[in-house]
Amino acid sequence: DHEQVADDGGFARGAGPLGRVLKGLKTTDILVVRGSFDHMENTLEELGLPFTLKAPFEMPGYDLDRHKLVFWNCGENVLRPHEHERVVHAVREFVQGGGYLFTTDWALSNLVMPAFPGYVRTKGRLKPLPELIVDVVPAEGLGSHRLLEGVFDAETRPRWWLEQASF
């Protein structure tokens, strides 16, 4: 069991609207599920946000309702079919109950599609996009949204790397 405690840096100090929302988060508010390829926990550590870190094999029977946010890193499905089914059901119930789920690309086919059939589909690596890096910009008219304050400024140029192996 790994727990990361917030320090005084980043958004955790409460700067700006997003910081005020994030200020006061407890370790139990955010769950990060380890992955094989992505490591969202590194970003949360850099932001000084507290979280609980678990491995995928710990998820069958785990009470997601203890958390407000779940960050699920991508990786191959390492669970037996009956365990996977339990986790998918728990994730669906967590989101339907008001919890927030954040995933990376491979979690689409391993978790999101089975939990929420009919909402998103992918052909996976059968029909890949070309590998490219794209600029990230707010949707038209939403650049001044209070949660984006300080995210898009003159000095920052957010980019997204679309790997050819991505779903």
Coordinates of N, CA and C in Angstrom, one line a residue:
D1 N 0.8 -1.2 0.0 CA 0.0 0.0 0.0 C 0.9 1.2 0.0
H2 N 0.7 2.1 -1.0 CA 1.5 3.3 -1.1 C 0.6 4.5 -1.0
E3 N 1.0 5.5 -0.2 CA 0.3 6.7 -0.1 C 1.2 7.9 -0.3
Q4 N 0.8 8.8 -1.1 CA 1.6 10.0 -1.4 C 0.9 11.2 -0.7
V5 N 1.6 11.9 0.1 CA 1.1 13.1 0.8 C 1.4 14.3 0.1
A6 N 0.5 15.3 0.0 CA 0.7 16.5 -0.7 C 1.8 17.3 0.0
D7 N 2.6 18.1 -0.8 CA 3.5 19.0 -0.2 C 3.0 20.4 -0.4
D8 N 3.8 21.4 -0.3 CA 3.3 22.8 -0.4 C 3.4 23.3 -1.8
G9 N 3.7 22.5 -2.8 CA 3.9 23.0 -4.2 C 2.7 23.0 -5.0
G10 N 2.8 23.6 -6.2 CA 1.8 23.5 -7.2 C 0.4 24.0 -6.9
F11 N -0.6 23.3 -7.4 CA -2.0 23.6 -7.2 C -2.4 23.4 -5.8
A12 N -1.7 22.5 -5.1 CA -2.0 22.1 -3.7 C -2.0 23.4 -2.8
R13 N -1.3 24.4 -3.1 CA -1.3 25.6 -2.3 C -2.6 26.4 -2.4
G14 N -3.4 26.1 -3.4 CA -4.7 26.8 -3.5 C -4.7 28.0 -4.4
A15 N -3.7 28.1 -5.3 CA -3.7 29.3 -6.2 C -4.7 29.1 -7.3
G16 N -5.4 30.2 -7.6 CA -6.4 30.2 -8.7 C -7.6 29.3 -8.4
P17 N -8.6 29.3 -9.2 CA -9.9 28.5 -9.0 C -9.6 27.0 -9.0
L18 N -8.8 26.5 -9.9 CA -8.5 25.1 -9.8 C -7.8 24.7 -8.5
G19 N -6.8 25.6 -8.1 CA -6.1 25.3 -6.9 C -7.1 25.3 -5.7
R20 N -8.1 26.2 -5.7 CA -9.0 26.2 -4.6 C -9.9 24.9 -4.6
V21 N -10.2 24.4 -5.7 CA -11.0 23.2 -5.8 C -10.1 22.0 -5.3
L22 N -8.8 22.0 -5.6 CA -7.9 20.9 -5.3 C -7.4 21.0 -3.8
K23 N -7.4 22.3 -3.3 CA -6.9 22.4 -1.9 C -7.8 21.6 -1.0
G24 N -7.1 21.0 -0.1 CA -7.9 20.2 0.9 C -8.1 18.8 0.5
L25 N -7.6 18.4 -0.7 CA -7.8 17.0 -1.0 C -7.0 16.1 0.0
K26 N -7.6 15.0 0.3 CA -7.0 14.0 1.1 C -6.4 12.8 0.3
T27 N -5.5 12.1 0.9 CA -5.0 10.9 0.2 C -6.1 10.0 -0.3
T28 N -7.1 9.8 0.5 CA -8.2 8.9 0.1 C -9.1 9.5 -1.0
D29 N -9.0 10.7 -1.3 CA -9.8 11.3 -2.4 C -9.5 10.8 -3.8
I30 N -8.2 10.6 -4.0 CA -7.7 10.2 -5.3 C -7.1 8.8 -5.3
L31 N -7.6 7.9 -6.2 CA -7.0 6.6 -6.3 C -6.3 6.5 -7.7
V32 N -5.0 6.0 -7.7 CA -4.3 5.8 -8.9 C -4.1 4.3 -9.0
V33 N -4.5 3.7 -10.2 CA -4.2 2.3 -10.4 C -3.0 2.2 -11.3
R34 N -2.0 1.5 -10.9 CA -0.8 1.4 -11.6 C -1.0 0.8 -13.0
G35 N -0.1 1.2 -13.9 CA -0.1 0.7 -15.3 C 1.2 0.2 -15.7
S36 N 1.3 -0.4 -16.9 CA 2.5 -0.9 -17.4 C 3.3 0.2 -18.2
F37 N 2.6 1.1 -18.8 CA 3.2 2.0 -19.7 C 3.1 3.5 -19.2
D38 N 2.0 3.9 -18.6 CA 1.8 5.3 -18.2 C 1.9 5.3 -16.7
H39 N 2.2 6.5 -16.2 CA 2.4 6.7 -14.8 C 1.8 8.1 -14.3
M40 N 0.5 8.1 -14.3 CA -0.2 9.4 -13.9 C 0.2 9.8 -12.5
E41 N 0.6 8.9 -11.7 CA 1.0 9.2 -10.3 C 2.2 10.2 -10.3
N42 N 3.1 10.1 -11.3 CA 4.2 11.0 -11.4 C 3.7 12.5 -11.6
T43 N 2.7 12.7 -12.4 CA 2.1 14.0 -12.6 C 1.5 14.5 -11.3
L44 N 0.7 13.7 -10.6 CA 0.1 14.1 -9.4 C 1.2 14.4 -8.3
E45 N 2.3 13.7 -8.3 CA 3.3 14.0 -7.4 C 3.9 15.4 -7.7
E46 N 4.2 15.6 -9.0 CA 4.7 16.9 -9.4 C 3.8 18.1 -9.0
L47 N 2.5 17.8 -9.1 CA 1.5 18.9 -8.7 C 1.3 19.0 -7.2
G48 N 1.9 18.1 -6.5 CA 1.8 18.1 -5.0 C 0.5 17.7 -4.5
L49 N -0.2 16.8 -5.2 CA -1.5 16.3 -4.9 C -1.4 14.9 -4.2
P50 N -2.2 14.7 -3.1 CA -2.2 13.4 -2.4 C -3.0 12.4 -3.2
F51 N -2.6 11.1 -3.0 CA -3.3 10.0 -3.7 C -2.9 8.7 -3.0
T52 N -3.8 7.7 -3.3 CA -3.5 6.3 -2.9 C -3.2 5.6 -4.2
L53 N -2.2 4.7 -4.1 CA -1.7 4.0 -5.3 C -1.9 2.5 -5.1
K54 N -2.6 1.8 -6.0 CA -2.9 0.4 -6.0 C -2.5 -0.3 -7.3
A55 N -2.3 -1.6 -7.2 CA -2.0 -2.3 -8.4 C -3.3 -2.9 -9.0
P56 N -3.4 -3.2 -10.3 CA -4.6 -3.7 -10.8 C -5.1 -5.0 -10.1
F57 N -4.2 -5.9 -9.7 CA -4.6 -7.1 -9.1 C -5.3 -6.9 -7.7
E58 N -5.2 -5.7 -7.2 CA -5.8 -5.3 -5.9 C -7.3 -4.8 -6.1
M59 N -7.7 -4.6 -7.3 CA -9.0 -4.0 -7.6 C -10.2 -4.9 -7.5
P60 N -10.1 -6.2 -7.7 CA -11.3 -7.1 -7.5 C -11.7 -7.0 -6.1
G61 N -13.0 -6.5 -5.8 CA -13.5 -6.4 -4.4 C -13.1 -5.2 -3.7
Y62 N -12.3 -4.3 -4.3 CA -11.8 -3.1 -3.7 C -13.0 -2.1 -3.7
D63 N -13.1 -1.3 -2.6 CA -14.2 -0.3 -2.5 C -13.8 1.0 -3.1
L64 N -14.2 1.2 -4.4 CA -13.9 2.5 -5.1 C -14.6 3.7 -4.4
D65 N -15.7 3.5 -3.8 CA -16.5 4.5 -3.2 C -15.8 5.3 -2.1
R66 N -14.6 4.8 -1.7 CA -13.8 5.6 -0.7 C -13.1 6.8 -1.4
H67 N -13.2 6.8 -2.7 CA -12.5 7.9 -3.5 C -13.4 8.7 -4.2
K68 N -13.0 9.9 -4.7 CA -13.7 10.8 -5.5 C -13.3 10.7 -7.0
L69 N -12.0 10.5 -7.1 CA -11.4 10.4 -8.5 C -10.6 9.1 -8.6
V70 N -10.7 8.5 -9.8 CA -9.8 7.3 -10.0 C -9.1 7.6 -11.3
F71 N -7.7 7.5 -11.2 CA -6.8 7.6 -12.4 C -6.3 6.2 -12.7
W72 N -6.7 5.7 -13.9 CA -6.4 4.3 -14.2 C -5.4 4.3 -15.4
N73 N -4.1 4.0 -15.1 CA -3.1 4.0 -16.1 C -3.3 2.8 -17.1
C74 N -2.8 3.0 -18.2 CA -2.9 2.0 -19.3 C -2.0 0.8 -19.0
G75 N -2.4 -0.3 -19.4 CA -1.7 -1.6 -19.3 C -2.5 -2.7 -19.9
E76 N -1.9 -3.8 -20.0 CA -2.6 -5.0 -20.5 C -3.5 -5.5 -19.4
N77 N -4.6 -6.1 -19.8 CA -5.5 -6.7 -18.8 C -4.8 -7.9 -18.1
V78 N -4.5 -7.7 -16.8 CA -3.8 -8.8 -16.1 C -4.7 -9.6 -15.2
L79 N -6.0 -9.3 -15.3 CA -7.0 -10.0 -14.4 C -7.6 -11.2 -15.1
R80 N -8.0 -12.2 -14.3 CA -8.7 -13.3 -14.8 C -10.1 -12.8 -15.2
P81 N -10.8 -13.5 -16.2 CA -12.1 -13.0 -16.7 C -13.1 -12.7 -15.6
H82 N -13.3 -13.5 -14.6 CA -14.3 -13.2 -13.5 C -13.8 -12.1 -12.7
E83 N -12.5 -11.9 -12.4 CA -12.1 -10.7 -11.7 C -12.3 -9.4 -12.5
H84 N -12.0 -9.5 -13.8 CA -12.1 -8.4 -14.7 C -13.6 -7.9 -14.7
E85 N -14.5 -8.9 -14.8 CA -15.9 -8.5 -14.8 C -16.3 -7.8 -13.5
R86 N -15.8 -8.2 -12.4 CA -16.1 -7.5 -11.1 C -15.6 -6.1 -11.1
V87 N -14.4 -5.9 -11.6 CA -13.8 -4.6 -11.6 C -14.5 -3.7 -12.6
V88 N -14.9 -4.2 -13.8 CA -15.7 -3.4 -14.7 C -17.0 -3.0 -14.1
H89 N -17.7 -3.9 -13.4 CA -18.9 -3.5 -12.7 C -18.7 -2.5 -11.7
A90 N -17.7 -2.6 -10.9 CA -17.4 -1.6 -9.8 C -17.1 -0.3 -10.4
V91 N -16.3 -0.2 -11.5 CA -16.0 1.1 -12.1 C -17.3 1.7 -12.7
R92 N -18.1 1.0 -13.3 CA -19.4 1.5 -13.8 C -20.2 2.1 -12.7
E93 N -20.4 1.3 -11.6 CA -21.1 1.8 -10.4 C -20.5 3.1 -9.8
F94 N -19.2 3.1 -9.7 CA -18.5 4.3 -9.2 C -18.8 5.5 -10.0
V95 N -18.7 5.4 -11.3 CA -19.0 6.6 -12.2 C -20.5 7.0 -12.1
Q96 N -21.4 6.0 -12.2 CA -22.8 6.3 -12.1 C -23.2 6.9 -10.8
G97 N -22.4 6.6 -9.8 CA -22.6 7.2 -8.4 C -22.0 8.6 -8.2
G98 N -21.4 9.1 -9.3 CA -20.9 10.5 -9.2 C -19.3 10.6 -9.2
G99 N -18.6 9.4 -9.2 CA -17.2 9.4 -9.2 C -16.6 9.8 -10.5
Y100 N -15.4 10.3 -10.6 CA -14.7 10.7 -11.8 C -13.7 9.6 -12.1
L101 N -13.6 9.2 -13.4 CA -12.7 8.3 -13.9 C -11.8 8.9 -15.0
F102 N -10.5 8.8 -14.9 CA -9.6 9.3 -15.8 C -8.7 8.1 -16.3
T103 N -8.6 7.9 -17.6 CA -7.8 6.8 -18.1 C -6.9 7.2 -19.2
T104 N -6.0 6.3 -19.5 CA -5.1 6.6 -20.7 C -5.5 5.6 -21.8
D105 N -4.9 5.6 -22.9 CA -5.3 5.0 -24.1 C -5.7 3.5 -24.0
W106 N -4.9 2.6 -23.5 CA -5.2 1.2 -23.5 C -6.3 0.8 -22.5
A107 N -6.6 1.7 -21.6 CA -7.8 1.5 -20.7 C -9.1 1.6 -21.5
L108 N -9.1 2.2 -22.7 CA -10.3 2.2 -23.5 C -10.8 0.8 -23.7
S109 N -10.0 -0.1 -24.3 CA -10.5 -1.4 -24.6 C -10.6 -2.3 -23.4
N110 N -9.7 -2.1 -22.4 CA -9.7 -3.0 -21.2 C -10.6 -2.6 -20.2
L111 N -11.1 -1.4 -20.1 CA -11.9 -0.9 -19.0 C -13.1 -0.1 -19.4
V112 N -12.9 1.0 -20.2 CA -13.9 1.9 -20.5 C -15.0 1.3 -21.4
M113 N -14.6 0.6 -22.5 CA -15.6 0.0 -23.4 C -16.4 -1.1 -22.7
P114 N -15.8 -2.0 -21.9 CA -16.7 -2.9 -21.2 C -17.6 -2.3 -20.1
A115 N -17.1 -1.3 -19.5 CA -17.9 -0.6 -18.4 C -19.0 0.2 -18.9
F116 N -18.8 0.8 -20.1 CA -19.8 1.7 -20.7 C -20.0 1.4 -22.2
P117 N -20.6 0.2 -22.4 CA -20.8 -0.2 -23.8 C -21.7 0.8 -24.6
G118 N -21.3 1.0 -25.8 CA -22.1 1.9 -26.7 C -21.7 3.4 -26.6
Y119 N -20.8 3.7 -25.7 CA -20.4 5.1 -25.6 C -19.1 5.5 -26.4
V120 N -18.2 4.5 -26.5 CA -17.0 4.8 -27.2 C -16.5 3.4 -27.8
R121 N -15.9 3.5 -29.0 CA -15.4 2.3 -29.6 C -14.0 2.6 -30.2
T122 N -13.3 1.6 -30.3 CA -12.0 1.7 -31.0 C -11.7 0.4 -31.8
K123 N -11.0 0.6 -32.8 CA -10.5 -0.6 -33.6 C -9.1 -0.9 -33.2
G124 N -8.6 -0.2 -32.1 CA -7.3 -0.5 -31.6 C -6.2 -0.3 -32.6
R125 N -5.3 -1.2 -32.6 CA -4.1 -1.2 -33.5 C -4.5 -1.7 -34.9
L126 N -5.7 -2.1 -35.1 CA -6.1 -2.6 -36.4 C -6.1 -1.5 -37.4
K127 N -6.4 -0.3 -37.0 CA -6.5 0.9 -37.9 C -5.9 2.1 -37.2
P128 N -4.5 2.1 -37.0 CA -3.9 3.1 -36.2 C -3.8 4.5 -37.0
L129 N -3.8 5.5 -36.2 CA -3.5 6.9 -36.7 C -2.0 7.0 -37.0
P130 N -1.6 7.9 -37.8 CA -0.2 8.1 -38.0 C 0.3 8.7 -36.7
E131 N 1.6 8.4 -36.3 CA 2.1 9.0 -35.1 C 2.4 10.5 -35.3
L132 N 1.9 11.3 -34.4 CA 2.0 12.8 -34.5 C 1.9 13.4 -33.2
I133 N 2.4 14.7 -33.1 CA 2.3 15.5 -31.9 C 1.4 16.7 -32.3
V134 N 0.3 16.9 -31.5 CA -0.6 18.0 -31.8 C -0.7 19.0 -30.6
D135 N -1.0 20.2 -30.9 CA -1.2 21.2 -29.9 C -2.5 21.0 -29.2
V136 N -2.5 21.3 -27.9 CA -3.7 21.2 -27.1 C -4.2 22.6 -26.8
V137 N -5.5 22.8 -27.2 CA -6.1 24.1 -27.0 C -7.5 23.9 -26.4
P138 N -8.0 24.9 -25.7 CA -9.3 24.8 -25.2 C -10.4 24.8 -26.3
A139 N -11.5 24.2 -26.1 CA -12.6 24.2 -27.1 C -13.0 25.7 -27.3
E140 N -13.4 26.0 -28.5 CA -13.8 27.3 -28.8 C -14.8 27.9 -27.8
G141 N -14.5 29.0 -27.2 CA -15.4 29.7 -26.3 C -15.2 29.3 -24.8
L142 N -14.3 28.3 -24.6 CA -14.1 27.8 -23.2 C -12.8 28.2 -22.7
G143 N -12.0 28.9 -23.4 CA -10.7 29.3 -22.9 C -10.7 30.1 -21.6
S144 N -11.8 30.8 -21.3 CA -11.8 31.6 -20.1 C -12.5 30.8 -19.0
H145 N -12.8 29.6 -19.2 CA -13.5 28.8 -18.1 C -12.6 28.8 -16.8
R146 N -13.3 29.0 -15.7 CA -12.6 29.2 -14.4 C -11.6 28.0 -14.1
L147 N -11.9 26.8 -14.5 CA -11.0 25.7 -14.2 C -9.8 25.7 -15.2
L148 N -9.8 26.5 -16.2 CA -8.7 26.6 -17.1 C -7.8 27.8 -16.8
E149 N -8.1 28.6 -15.8 CA -7.4 29.7 -15.5 C -5.9 29.4 -15.2
G150 N -5.0 30.0 -15.9 CA -3.6 29.7 -15.7 C -3.1 28.5 -16.5
V151 N -3.9 27.8 -17.2 CA -3.5 26.6 -17.9 C -2.9 26.9 -19.3
F152 N -3.7 27.8 -20.0 CA -3.2 28.2 -21.3 C -2.8 29.7 -21.2
D153 N -1.5 29.9 -21.2 CA -1.0 31.2 -21.2 C 0.1 31.4 -22.3
A154 N 0.7 32.6 -22.4 CA 1.6 32.9 -23.4 C 2.9 32.0 -23.3
E155 N 3.3 31.6 -22.1 CA 4.5 30.9 -22.0 C 4.3 29.3 -22.1
T156 N 3.1 28.9 -22.1 CA 2.9 27.4 -22.0 C 2.3 27.0 -23.4
R157 N 2.8 25.9 -23.9 CA 2.4 25.3 -25.1 C 2.1 23.8 -24.9
P158 N 0.9 23.5 -24.4 CA 0.6 22.0 -24.1 C 0.6 21.3 -25.5
R159 N 1.1 20.1 -25.4 CA 1.1 19.2 -26.6 C 0.7 17.8 -26.2
W160 N 0.2 17.1 -27.2 CA -0.2 15.7 -27.0 C 0.5 14.8 -28.0
W161 N 1.1 13.8 -27.6 CA 1.8 12.8 -28.5 C 0.9 11.7 -28.7
L162 N 0.5 11.5 -30.0 CA -0.4 10.4 -30.4 C 0.6 9.3 -31.0
E163 N 0.7 8.2 -30.2 CA 1.6 7.2 -30.6 C 0.9 6.3 -31.6
Q164 N 1.6 5.7 -32.5 CA 1.0 4.8 -33.5 C 0.4 3.6 -32.9
A165 N 0.9 3.1 -31.7 CA 0.5 2.0 -31.0 C -0.8 2.2 -30.2
S166 N -1.2 3.5 -30.1 CA -2.3 3.9 -29.2 C -3.6 3.4 -29.8
F167 N -4.6 3.2 -28.9 CA -5.9 2.9 -29.4 C -6.7 4.1 -29.8

